[in-house]
One Martini backbone bead per residue (centre of mass of N, CA, C, O) as a GRO file, in nm:
protein
  406
    1MET     BB    1   0.058   0.062  -0.023
    2PHE     BB    2   0.333   0.236   0.042
    3LYS     BB    3   0.598   0.107  -0.092
    4SER     BB    4   0.502   0.164  -0.393
    5PHE     BB    5   0.534   0.502  -0.344
    6PHE     BB    6   0.726   0.504  -0.100
    7PRO     BB    7   1.027   0.551   0.053
    8LYS     BB    8   1.055   0.385   0.309
    9PRO     BB    9   0.799   0.449   0.501
   10GLY     BB   10   0.890   0.450   0.791
   11PRO     BB   11   1.139   0.646   0.778
   12PHE     BB   12   0.999   0.865   0.613
   13PHE     BB   13   0.771   0.954   0.813
   14LEU     BB   14   0.954   1.003   1.055
   15SER     BB   15   1.140   1.218   0.923
   16ALA     BB   16   0.911   1.412   0.844
   17PHE     BB   17   0.816   1.472   1.130
   18ILE     BB   18   1.083   1.573   1.251
   19TRP     BB   19   1.144   1.795   1.042
   20ALA     BB   20   0.878   1.952   1.083
   21LEU     BB   21   0.918   2.006   1.384
   22ILE     BB   22   1.178   2.169   1.359
   23ALA     BB   23   1.069   2.388   1.166
   24VAL     BB   24   0.839   2.491   1.350
   25ILE     BB   25   1.001   2.558   1.605
   26PHE     BB   26   1.189   2.763   1.478
   27TRP     BB   27   0.968   2.961   1.382
   28GLN     BB   28   0.808   2.991   1.665
   29ALA     BB   29   1.082   3.051   1.854
   30GLY     BB   30   1.205   3.309   1.647
   31GLY     BB   31   1.302   3.257   1.355
   32GLY     BB   32   1.086   3.414   1.200
   33ALA     BB   33   1.140   3.694   1.327
   34TRP     BB   34   1.438   3.709   1.242
   35LEU     BB   35   1.388   3.692   0.935
   36GLU     BB   36   1.207   3.942   0.917
   37ARG     BB   37   1.423   4.142   1.011
   38LEU     BB   38   1.629   4.073   0.787
   39VAL     BB   39   1.405   4.164   0.545
   40GLY     BB   40   1.196   4.387   0.659
   41ALA     BB   41   0.956   4.259   0.802
   42THR     BB   42   0.625   4.260   0.913
   43GLY     BB   43   0.358   4.140   1.104
   44ASP     BB   44   0.184   4.316   0.939
   45VAL     BB   45  -0.121   4.266   0.756
   46PRO     BB   46  -0.344   4.297   0.529
   47ILE     BB   47  -0.706   4.316   0.470
   48SER     BB   48  -0.618   4.132   0.202
   49ALA     BB   49  -0.477   3.990  -0.077
   50ALA     BB   50  -0.192   4.130  -0.024
   51ARG     BB   51  -0.086   3.936   0.201
   52PHE     BB   52   0.022   3.700  -0.002
   53TRP     BB   53   0.267   3.930  -0.101
   54SER     BB   54   0.405   3.977   0.141
   55ARG     BB   55   0.697   3.948   0.307
   56SER     BB   56   0.609   3.736   0.513
   57TYR     BB   57   0.499   3.528   0.307
   58VAL     BB   58   0.742   3.504   0.116
   59LEU     BB   59   0.930   3.401   0.336
   60PHE     BB   60   0.774   3.141   0.395
   61TYR     BB   61   0.792   3.019   0.118
   62ALA     BB   62   1.104   2.997   0.121
   63TYR     BB   63   1.127   2.824   0.376
   64TYR     BB   64   0.964   2.582   0.274
   65ALA     BB   65   1.136   2.524   0.022
   66LEU     BB   66   1.396   2.463   0.178
   67CYS     BB   67   1.296   2.226   0.352
   68VAL     BB   68   1.203   2.049   0.114
   69GLY     BB   69   1.472   2.042  -0.042
   70LEU     BB   70   1.642   1.896   0.176
   71PHE     BB   71   1.461   1.647   0.208
   72THR     BB   72   1.464   1.559  -0.090
   73LEU     BB   73   1.768   1.526  -0.128
   74PHE     BB   74   1.804   1.298   0.072
   75TRP     BB   75   1.596   1.086  -0.055
   76PHE     BB   76   1.709   1.083  -0.345
   77THR     BB   77   1.987   0.967  -0.238
   78TYR     BB   78   1.921   0.736  -0.028
   79SER     BB   79   1.613   0.651  -0.181
   80PRO     BB   80   1.540   0.569  -0.466
   81HIS     BB   81   1.232   0.630  -0.661
   82ARG     BB   82   1.006   0.615  -0.903
   83TRP     BB   83   0.780   0.802  -0.717
   84GLN     BB   84   0.925   1.054  -0.576
   85LYS     BB   85   0.798   1.310  -0.699
   86TRP     BB   86   0.508   1.247  -0.602
   87SER     BB   87   0.551   1.159  -0.298
   88VAL     BB   88   0.724   1.408  -0.208
   89LEU     BB   89   0.651   1.669  -0.371
   90GLY     BB   90   0.344   1.627  -0.379
   91THR     BB   91   0.298   1.628  -0.073
   92ALA     BB   92   0.421   1.908  -0.021
   93LEU     BB   93   0.215   2.063  -0.193
   94ILE     BB   94  -0.041   1.981  -0.040
   95ILE     BB   95   0.046   2.103   0.230
   96PHE     BB   96   0.076   2.394   0.132
   97VAL     BB   97  -0.217   2.436   0.032
   98THR     BB   98  -0.350   2.380   0.301
   99TRP     BB   99  -0.222   2.621   0.444
  100PHE     BB  100  -0.322   2.843   0.252
  101LEU     BB  101  -0.632   2.794   0.302
  102VAL     BB  102  -0.614   2.868   0.599
  103GLU     BB  103  -0.520   3.162   0.548
  104VAL     BB  104  -0.780   3.243   0.413
  105SER     BB  105  -0.954   3.210   0.668
  106VAL     BB  106  -0.800   3.424   0.828
  107ALA     BB  107  -0.859   3.661   0.638
  108ILE     BB  108  -1.169   3.649   0.658
  109ASN     BB  109  -1.182   3.686   0.966
  110ALA     BB  110  -1.051   3.972   0.962
  111TRP     BB  111  -1.292   4.094   0.787
  112TYR     BB  112  -1.543   4.071   0.967
  113ALA     BB  113  -1.529   4.293   1.184
  114PRO     BB  114  -1.536   4.560   1.009
  115PHE     BB  115  -1.787   4.487   0.837
  116TYR     BB  116  -2.000   4.432   1.071
  117ASP     BB  117  -1.957   4.706   1.206
  118LEU     BB  118  -2.064   4.862   0.963
  119ILE     BB  119  -2.348   4.750   0.978
  120GLN     BB  120  -2.412   4.846   1.266
  121LYS     BB  121  -2.371   5.147   1.207
  122ALA     BB  122  -2.592   5.169   0.987
  123LEU     BB  123  -2.835   5.071   1.172
  124SER     BB  124  -2.789   5.292   1.413
  125ALA     BB  125  -2.686   5.519   1.178
  126PRO     BB  126  -2.822   5.685   0.953
  127HIS     BB  127  -2.616   5.803   0.687
  128LYS     BB  128  -2.303   5.730   0.802
  129VAL     BB  129  -2.298   5.525   0.559
  130THR     BB  130  -2.170   5.434   0.266
  131ILE     BB  131  -2.199   5.236  -0.013
  132GLY     BB  132  -1.893   5.241  -0.083
  133GLU     BB  133  -1.797   5.088   0.174
  134PHE     BB  134  -1.933   4.822   0.104
  135TYR     BB  135  -1.795   4.772  -0.169
  136SER     BB  136  -1.510   4.774  -0.058
  137GLY     BB  137  -1.545   4.530   0.134
  138LEU     BB  138  -1.639   4.331  -0.088
  139ASN     BB  139  -1.379   4.344  -0.263
  140ILE     BB  140  -1.195   4.216  -0.055
  141PHE     BB  141  -1.339   3.944  -0.045
  142LEU     BB  142  -1.322   3.873  -0.350
  143GLY     BB  143  -1.013   3.865  -0.364
  144ILE     BB  144  -0.979   3.627  -0.170
  145ALA     BB  145  -1.179   3.425  -0.307
  146LEU     BB  146  -1.038   3.405  -0.584
  147ILE     BB  147  -0.783   3.272  -0.481
  148ALA     BB  148  -0.914   3.028  -0.346
  149VAL     BB  149  -1.050   2.907  -0.598
  150THR     BB  150  -0.801   2.873  -0.776
  151VAL     BB  151  -0.635   2.694  -0.584
  152ALA     BB  152  -0.848   2.468  -0.539
  153VAL     BB  153  -0.878   2.375  -0.833
  154LEU     BB  154  -0.578   2.306  -0.885
  155ASN     BB  155  -0.557   2.106  -0.651
  156ASN     BB  156  -0.771   1.901  -0.747
  157PHE     BB  157  -0.622   1.830  -1.006
  158PHE     BB  158  -0.362   1.726  -0.874
  159VAL     BB  159  -0.486   1.512  -0.682
  160SER     BB  160  -0.597   1.327  -0.901
  161HIS     BB  161  -0.314   1.250  -1.007
  162TYR     BB  162  -0.192   1.154  -0.743
  163VAL     BB  163  -0.390   0.918  -0.691
  164PHE     BB  164  -0.337   0.766  -0.959
  165ARG     BB  165  -0.038   0.712  -0.909
  166TRP     BB  166  -0.082   0.542  -0.660
  167ARG     BB  167  -0.252   0.330  -0.796
  168THR     BB  168  -0.040   0.245  -1.003
  169ALA     BB  169   0.168   0.145  -0.801
  170MET     BB  170  -0.011  -0.075  -0.673
  171ASN     BB  171  -0.085  -0.226  -0.931
  172GLU     BB  172   0.204  -0.309  -1.010
  173TYR     BB  173   0.274  -0.460  -0.750
  174TYR     BB  174   0.041  -0.674  -0.760
  175MET     BB  175   0.091  -0.781  -1.054
  176ASP     BB  176   0.380  -0.889  -0.996
  177ASN     BB  177   0.212  -1.083  -0.761
  178TRP     BB  178  -0.042  -1.241  -0.873
  179GLN     BB  179   0.026  -1.553  -0.839
  180ARG     BB  180   0.021  -1.506  -0.511
  181LEU     BB  181  -0.297  -1.369  -0.505
  182ARG     BB  182  -0.537  -1.502  -0.679
  183HIS     BB  183  -0.662  -1.694  -0.440
  184ILE     BB  184  -0.785  -1.463  -0.314
  185GLU     BB  185  -1.059  -1.330  -0.205
  186GLY     BB  186  -1.125  -1.073  -0.420
  187ALA     BB  187  -0.867  -0.986  -0.586
  188SER     BB  188  -0.973  -0.816  -0.825
  189GLN     BB  189  -1.110  -0.593  -0.656
  190ARG     BB  190  -0.861  -0.493  -0.500
  191VAL     BB  191  -0.702  -0.399  -0.751
  192GLN     BB  192  -0.929  -0.231  -0.902
  193GLU     BB  193  -1.067  -0.071  -0.640
  194ASP     BB  194  -0.907  -0.046  -0.361
  195THR     BB  195  -0.668   0.122  -0.457
  196MET     BB  196  -0.828   0.379  -0.522
  197ARG     BB  197  -0.976   0.412  -0.249
  198PHE     BB  198  -0.727   0.427  -0.071
  199ALA     BB  199  -0.582   0.670  -0.194
  200SER     BB  200  -0.819   0.876  -0.171
  201THR     BB  201  -0.879   0.841   0.135
  202VAL     BB  202  -0.602   0.904   0.251
  203GLU     BB  203  -0.578   1.182   0.126
  204ASP     BB  204  -0.833   1.303   0.250
  205MET     BB  205  -0.760   1.248   0.552
  206GLY     BB  206  -0.484   1.382   0.553
  207VAL     BB  207  -0.578   1.667   0.475
  208SER     BB  208  -0.782   1.697   0.706
  209PHE     BB  209  -0.574   1.673   0.932
  210LEU     BB  210  -0.392   1.907   0.849
  211ASN     BB  211  -0.614   2.118   0.856
  212ALA     BB  212  -0.674   2.088   1.158
  213VAL     BB  213  -0.393   2.157   1.265
  214MET     BB  214  -0.359   2.435   1.120
  215LYS     BB  215  -0.607   2.565   1.247
  216LEU     BB  216  -0.509   2.550   1.534
  217ILE     BB  217  -0.252   2.718   1.495
  218ALA     BB  218  -0.409   2.974   1.382
  219PHE     BB  219  -0.682   2.998   1.585
  220LEU     BB  220  -0.612   2.958   1.886
  221PRO     BB  221  -0.479   3.236   1.949
  222ILE     BB  222  -0.734   3.396   1.870
  223LEU     BB  223  -0.924   3.269   2.082
  224VAL     BB  224  -0.765   3.358   2.327
  225ALA     BB  225  -0.796   3.663   2.272
  226LEU     BB  226  -1.120   3.663   2.248
  227SER     BB  227  -1.188   3.558   2.542
  228ALA     BB  228  -1.175   3.841   2.681
  229HIS     BB  229  -1.479   3.914   2.570
  230VAL     BB  230  -1.564   3.625   2.733
  231PRO     BB  231  -1.587   3.586   3.071
  232GLU     BB  232  -1.875   3.442   3.037
  233LEU     BB  233  -2.065   3.147   3.097
  234PRO     BB  234  -2.287   2.930   3.091
  235VAL     BB  235  -2.332   2.816   3.429
  236VAL     BB  236  -2.011   2.865   3.508
  237GLY     BB  237  -1.924   3.148   3.431
  238HIS     BB  238  -1.633   3.243   3.527
  239LEU     BB  239  -1.367   3.187   3.265
  240PRO     BB  240  -1.070   3.147   3.163
  241TYR     BB  241  -1.067   3.062   2.847
  242GLY     BB  242  -1.356   2.938   2.789
  243LEU     BB  243  -1.367   2.876   2.481
  244VAL     BB  244  -1.141   2.668   2.478
  245PHE     BB  245  -1.260   2.465   2.681
  246ALA     BB  246  -1.530   2.424   2.537
  247ALA     BB  247  -1.420   2.308   2.270
  248LEU     BB  248  -1.266   2.068   2.394
  249ILE     BB  249  -1.488   1.926   2.562
  250TRP     BB  250  -1.704   1.897   2.339
  251SER     BB  251  -1.523   1.723   2.149
  252ILE     BB  252  -1.462   1.489   2.343
  253VAL     BB  253  -1.751   1.401   2.386
  254GLY     BB  254  -1.817   1.339   2.087
  255THR     BB  255  -1.588   1.137   2.030
  256GLY     BB  256  -1.657   0.934   2.255
  257LEU     BB  257  -1.944   0.871   2.167
  258LEU     BB  258  -1.879   0.762   1.874
  259ALA     BB  259  -1.673   0.545   1.956
  260VAL     BB  260  -1.876   0.371   2.112
  261VAL     BB  261  -2.121   0.343   1.897
  262GLY     BB  262  -1.889   0.271   1.644
  263ILE     BB  263  -1.707   0.009   1.706
  264LYS     BB  264  -1.849  -0.213   1.493
  265LEU     BB  265  -1.827  -0.103   1.194
  266PRO     BB  266  -1.558  -0.202   1.066
  267GLY     BB  267  -1.618  -0.510   1.084
  268LEU     BB  268  -1.882  -0.501   0.918
  269GLN     BB  269  -1.763  -0.390   0.657
  270PHE     BB  270  -1.566  -0.620   0.608
  271GLN     BB  271  -1.780  -0.847   0.602
  272ASN     BB  272  -1.942  -0.728   0.367
  273GLN     BB  273  -1.717  -0.761   0.150
  274ARG     BB  274  -1.692  -1.068   0.171
  275VAL     BB  275  -1.985  -1.152   0.089
  276GLU     BB  276  -1.983  -0.999  -0.179
  277ALA     BB  277  -1.740  -1.147  -0.305
  278ALA     BB  278  -1.862  -1.432  -0.299
  279TYR     BB  279  -2.109  -1.368  -0.474
  280ARG     BB  280  -1.958  -1.252  -0.722
  281LYS     BB  281  -1.779  -1.498  -0.784
  282GLU     BB  282  -2.006  -1.700  -0.849
  283LEU     BB  283  -2.127  -1.538  -1.087
  284VAL     BB  284  -1.874  -1.541  -1.264
  285TYR     BB  285  -1.854  -1.848  -1.291
  286GLY     BB  286  -2.151  -1.875  -1.419
  287GLU     BB  287  -2.081  -1.755  -1.704
  288ASP     BB  288  -1.894  -2.032  -1.787
  289ASP     BB  289  -2.039  -2.228  -1.566
  290PRO     BB  290  -2.329  -2.419  -1.536
  291THR     BB  291  -2.256  -2.545  -1.239
  292ARG     BB  292  -2.268  -2.262  -1.147
  293ALA     BB  293  -2.484  -2.062  -0.986
  294THR     BB  294  -2.697  -2.197  -0.836
  295PRO     BB  295  -2.975  -2.138  -0.666
  296PRO     BB  296  -2.890  -2.251  -0.386
  297THR     BB  297  -2.616  -2.106  -0.372
  298VAL     BB  298  -2.710  -1.815  -0.418
  299GLN     BB  299  -2.912  -1.803  -0.183
  300GLU     BB  300  -2.705  -1.849   0.040
  301LEU     BB  301  -2.521  -1.608  -0.022
  302PHE     BB  302  -2.750  -1.389  -0.007
  303LYS     BB  303  -2.821  -1.439   0.288
  304HIS     BB  304  -2.556  -1.323   0.396
  305VAL     BB  305  -2.588  -1.045   0.279
  306ARG     BB  306  -2.856  -0.970   0.418
  307PHE     BB  307  -2.769  -1.010   0.711
  308ASN     BB  308  -2.538  -0.802   0.712
  309TYR     BB  309  -2.702  -0.553   0.628
  310PHE     BB  310  -2.907  -0.553   0.862
  311LYS     BB  311  -2.691  -0.525   1.078
  312LEU     BB  312  -2.573  -0.259   0.971
  313TYR     BB  313  -2.831  -0.087   0.988
  314PHE     BB  314  -2.868  -0.105   1.292
  315HIS     BB  315  -2.595   0.024   1.380
  316TYR     BB  316  -2.637   0.289   1.214
  317MET     BB  317  -2.884   0.396   1.355
  318TYR     BB  318  -2.762   0.464   1.643
  319PHE     BB  319  -2.525   0.623   1.532
  320ASN     BB  320  -2.693   0.849   1.385
  321ILE     BB  321  -2.841   0.953   1.626
  322ALA     BB  322  -2.590   1.054   1.778
  323ARG     BB  323  -2.460   1.225   1.552
  324ILE     BB  324  -2.697   1.416   1.471
  325LEU     BB  325  -2.758   1.528   1.751
  326TYR     BB  326  -2.483   1.652   1.801
  327LEU     BB  327  -2.470   1.835   1.540
  328GLN     BB  328  -2.721   2.005   1.606
  329VAL     BB  329  -2.616   2.126   1.871
  330ASP     BB  330  -2.346   2.235   1.748
  331THR     BB  331  -2.466   2.480   1.577
  332VAL     BB  332  -2.541   2.645   1.871
  333PHE     BB  333  -2.315   2.641   2.085
  334GLY     BB  334  -2.151   2.903   2.031
  335LEU     BB  335  -2.390   3.102   2.077
  336VAL     BB  336  -2.462   3.025   2.369
  337LEU     BB  337  -2.188   3.126   2.493
  338LEU     BB  338  -2.271   3.444   2.416
  339PHE     BB  339  -2.520   3.537   2.578
  340PRO     BB  340  -2.403   3.706   2.817
  341SER     BB  341  -2.257   3.917   2.628
  342ILE     BB  342  -2.505   4.009   2.469
  343VAL     BB  343  -2.677   4.107   2.711
  344ALA     BB  344  -2.440   4.306   2.816
  345GLY     BB  345  -2.304   4.454   2.559
  346THR     BB  346  -1.972   4.369   2.502
  347ILE     BB  347  -2.045   4.314   2.196
  348THR     BB  348  -2.026   4.317   1.866
  349LEU     BB  349  -2.115   4.208   1.564
  350GLY     BB  350  -1.828   4.166   1.455
  351LEU     BB  351  -1.719   4.013   1.703
  352MET     BB  352  -1.926   3.785   1.703
  353THR     BB  353  -1.858   3.677   1.422
  354GLN     BB  354  -1.559   3.620   1.480
  355ILE     BB  355  -1.593   3.428   1.719
  356THR     BB  356  -1.775   3.212   1.587
  357ASN     BB  357  -1.571   3.140   1.366
  358VAL     BB  358  -1.330   3.061   1.540
  359PHE     BB  359  -1.476   2.850   1.711
  360GLU     BB  360  -1.549   2.668   1.471
  361GLN     BB  361  -1.261   2.605   1.377
  362VAL     BB  362  -1.165   2.476   1.643
  363ARG     BB  363  -1.391   2.270   1.684
  364THR     BB  364  -1.357   2.114   1.410
  365SER     BB  365  -1.068   2.028   1.469
  366PHE     BB  366  -1.136   1.859   1.723
  367GLN     BB  367  -1.364   1.704   1.523
  368TYR     BB  368  -1.227   1.509   1.320
  369LEU     BB  369  -1.347   1.227   1.392
  370ILE     BB  370  -1.642   1.299   1.358
  371ASN     BB  371  -1.626   1.394   1.050
  372SER     BB  372  -1.452   1.103   0.974
  373TRP     BB  373  -1.587   0.834   1.062
  374THR     BB  374  -1.707   0.708   0.806
  375THR     BB  375  -1.440   0.711   0.647
  376LEU     BB  376  -1.278   0.545   0.852
  377VAL     BB  377  -1.439   0.286   0.827
  378GLU     BB  378  -1.378   0.242   0.527
  379LEU     BB  379  -1.069   0.241   0.550
  380MET     BB  380  -1.042  -0.002   0.742
  381SER     BB  381  -1.168  -0.202   0.544
  382ILE     BB  382  -0.964  -0.167   0.314
  383TYR     BB  383  -0.710  -0.231   0.478
  384LYS     BB  384  -0.780  -0.522   0.551
  385ARG     BB  385  -0.784  -0.628   0.260
  386LEU     BB  386  -0.493  -0.536   0.174
  387ARG     BB  387  -0.340  -0.671   0.411
  388SER     BB  388  -0.371  -0.961   0.307
  389PHE     BB  389  -0.171  -0.922   0.084
  390GLU     BB  390   0.075  -0.848   0.255
  391ARG     BB  391   0.080  -1.109   0.424
  392GLU     BB  392   0.123  -1.300   0.191
  393LEU     BB  393   0.393  -1.180   0.097
  394ASP     BB  394   0.543  -1.187   0.369
  395GLY     BB  395   0.511  -1.493   0.416
  396GLN     BB  396   0.655  -1.589   0.155
  397ASP     BB  397   0.919  -1.439   0.201
  398LEU     BB  398   0.986  -1.583   0.467
  399GLN     BB  399   0.995  -1.869   0.350
  400GLU     BB  400   1.225  -1.813   0.149
  401VAL     BB  401   1.437  -1.731   0.357
  402THR     BB  402   1.428  -1.989   0.528
  403HIS     BB  403   1.504  -2.182   0.296
  404THR     BB  404   1.777  -2.051   0.231
  405LEU     BB  405   1.905  -2.083   0.517
  406GLY     BB  406   1.853  -2.401   0.518
   0.00000   0.00000   0.00000
């Protein structure tokens, strides 16, 4: 699954994590500020699309390119791989674009406060705000949104090619060992379908995870600062950094709830694919052999399919009750936390909009597993099926080594 596309997956991912950790710590611990002073950049960036080509941002682009270049040079030299350009450089590009789109969210959040304060001023004092000011604020938003749309579309195009290259790598690897794998139940489906689904699902969940982490890094300090405007929360009263604690505790409760009620789903999905594969295999044999796929045999196999589906439906029923109920309450949770401050009149409309947006970004980042649970169940099922291929190859390789040593 991984070694067909990435060079030495274990050491590769470990070194990538350590190198990324070193790079982030250096930048956050003062290295970034030192480099900004060195090039004459200031920490202040405009609330417009111009922020993306300010000196601070251009400096970070160069810093990221340097870190990726050094890491790539090492792996291209240490362990050359046929797919290294796509697996190493392609992954680095996807990570960069993920960070960039998070920065777009930060830029839009910075735009919220002045624009909605302008709306509040216009509603409370007629004719003191000109329509030109509204158009000017809207143009700023459209400039940021245009960049976001362009980058997102190009990224989706690149990711489609990235996923197909990964599928191609897995397909070639499994077909090279097809004679050792063909006897496994559902082997053709795993090579033809599961390789594509695995690559696309891992990429999707990986990007979602990186997006969640980067949003936390970007928005958590903002939420800490904005918590000063919300000194009191419902029920608990005064609590320093209350919004941060509320987002964390609420997300932990939701994650724990869904983990408990959905614990059986991965195994059921895996079993579902097994009975489907057995049923499909018998039908395929019946196309060429009149003695196969007889009514009694097919009925028995389909009975297993039906039983497993009904069991799956039952477990998904109570899982969806818990999940949908939690998500419905979640939509108003952030607003409820602001009720004391709204009643006291200590926040403006712009500040309220900014706080609710930042709180939502932090909360959804903490809720990564909640939002990805269904996809995670599917991924675990696919992984189990492909892992049987890996175990078959690993087992036969071990037997060959043992025979050689003997």
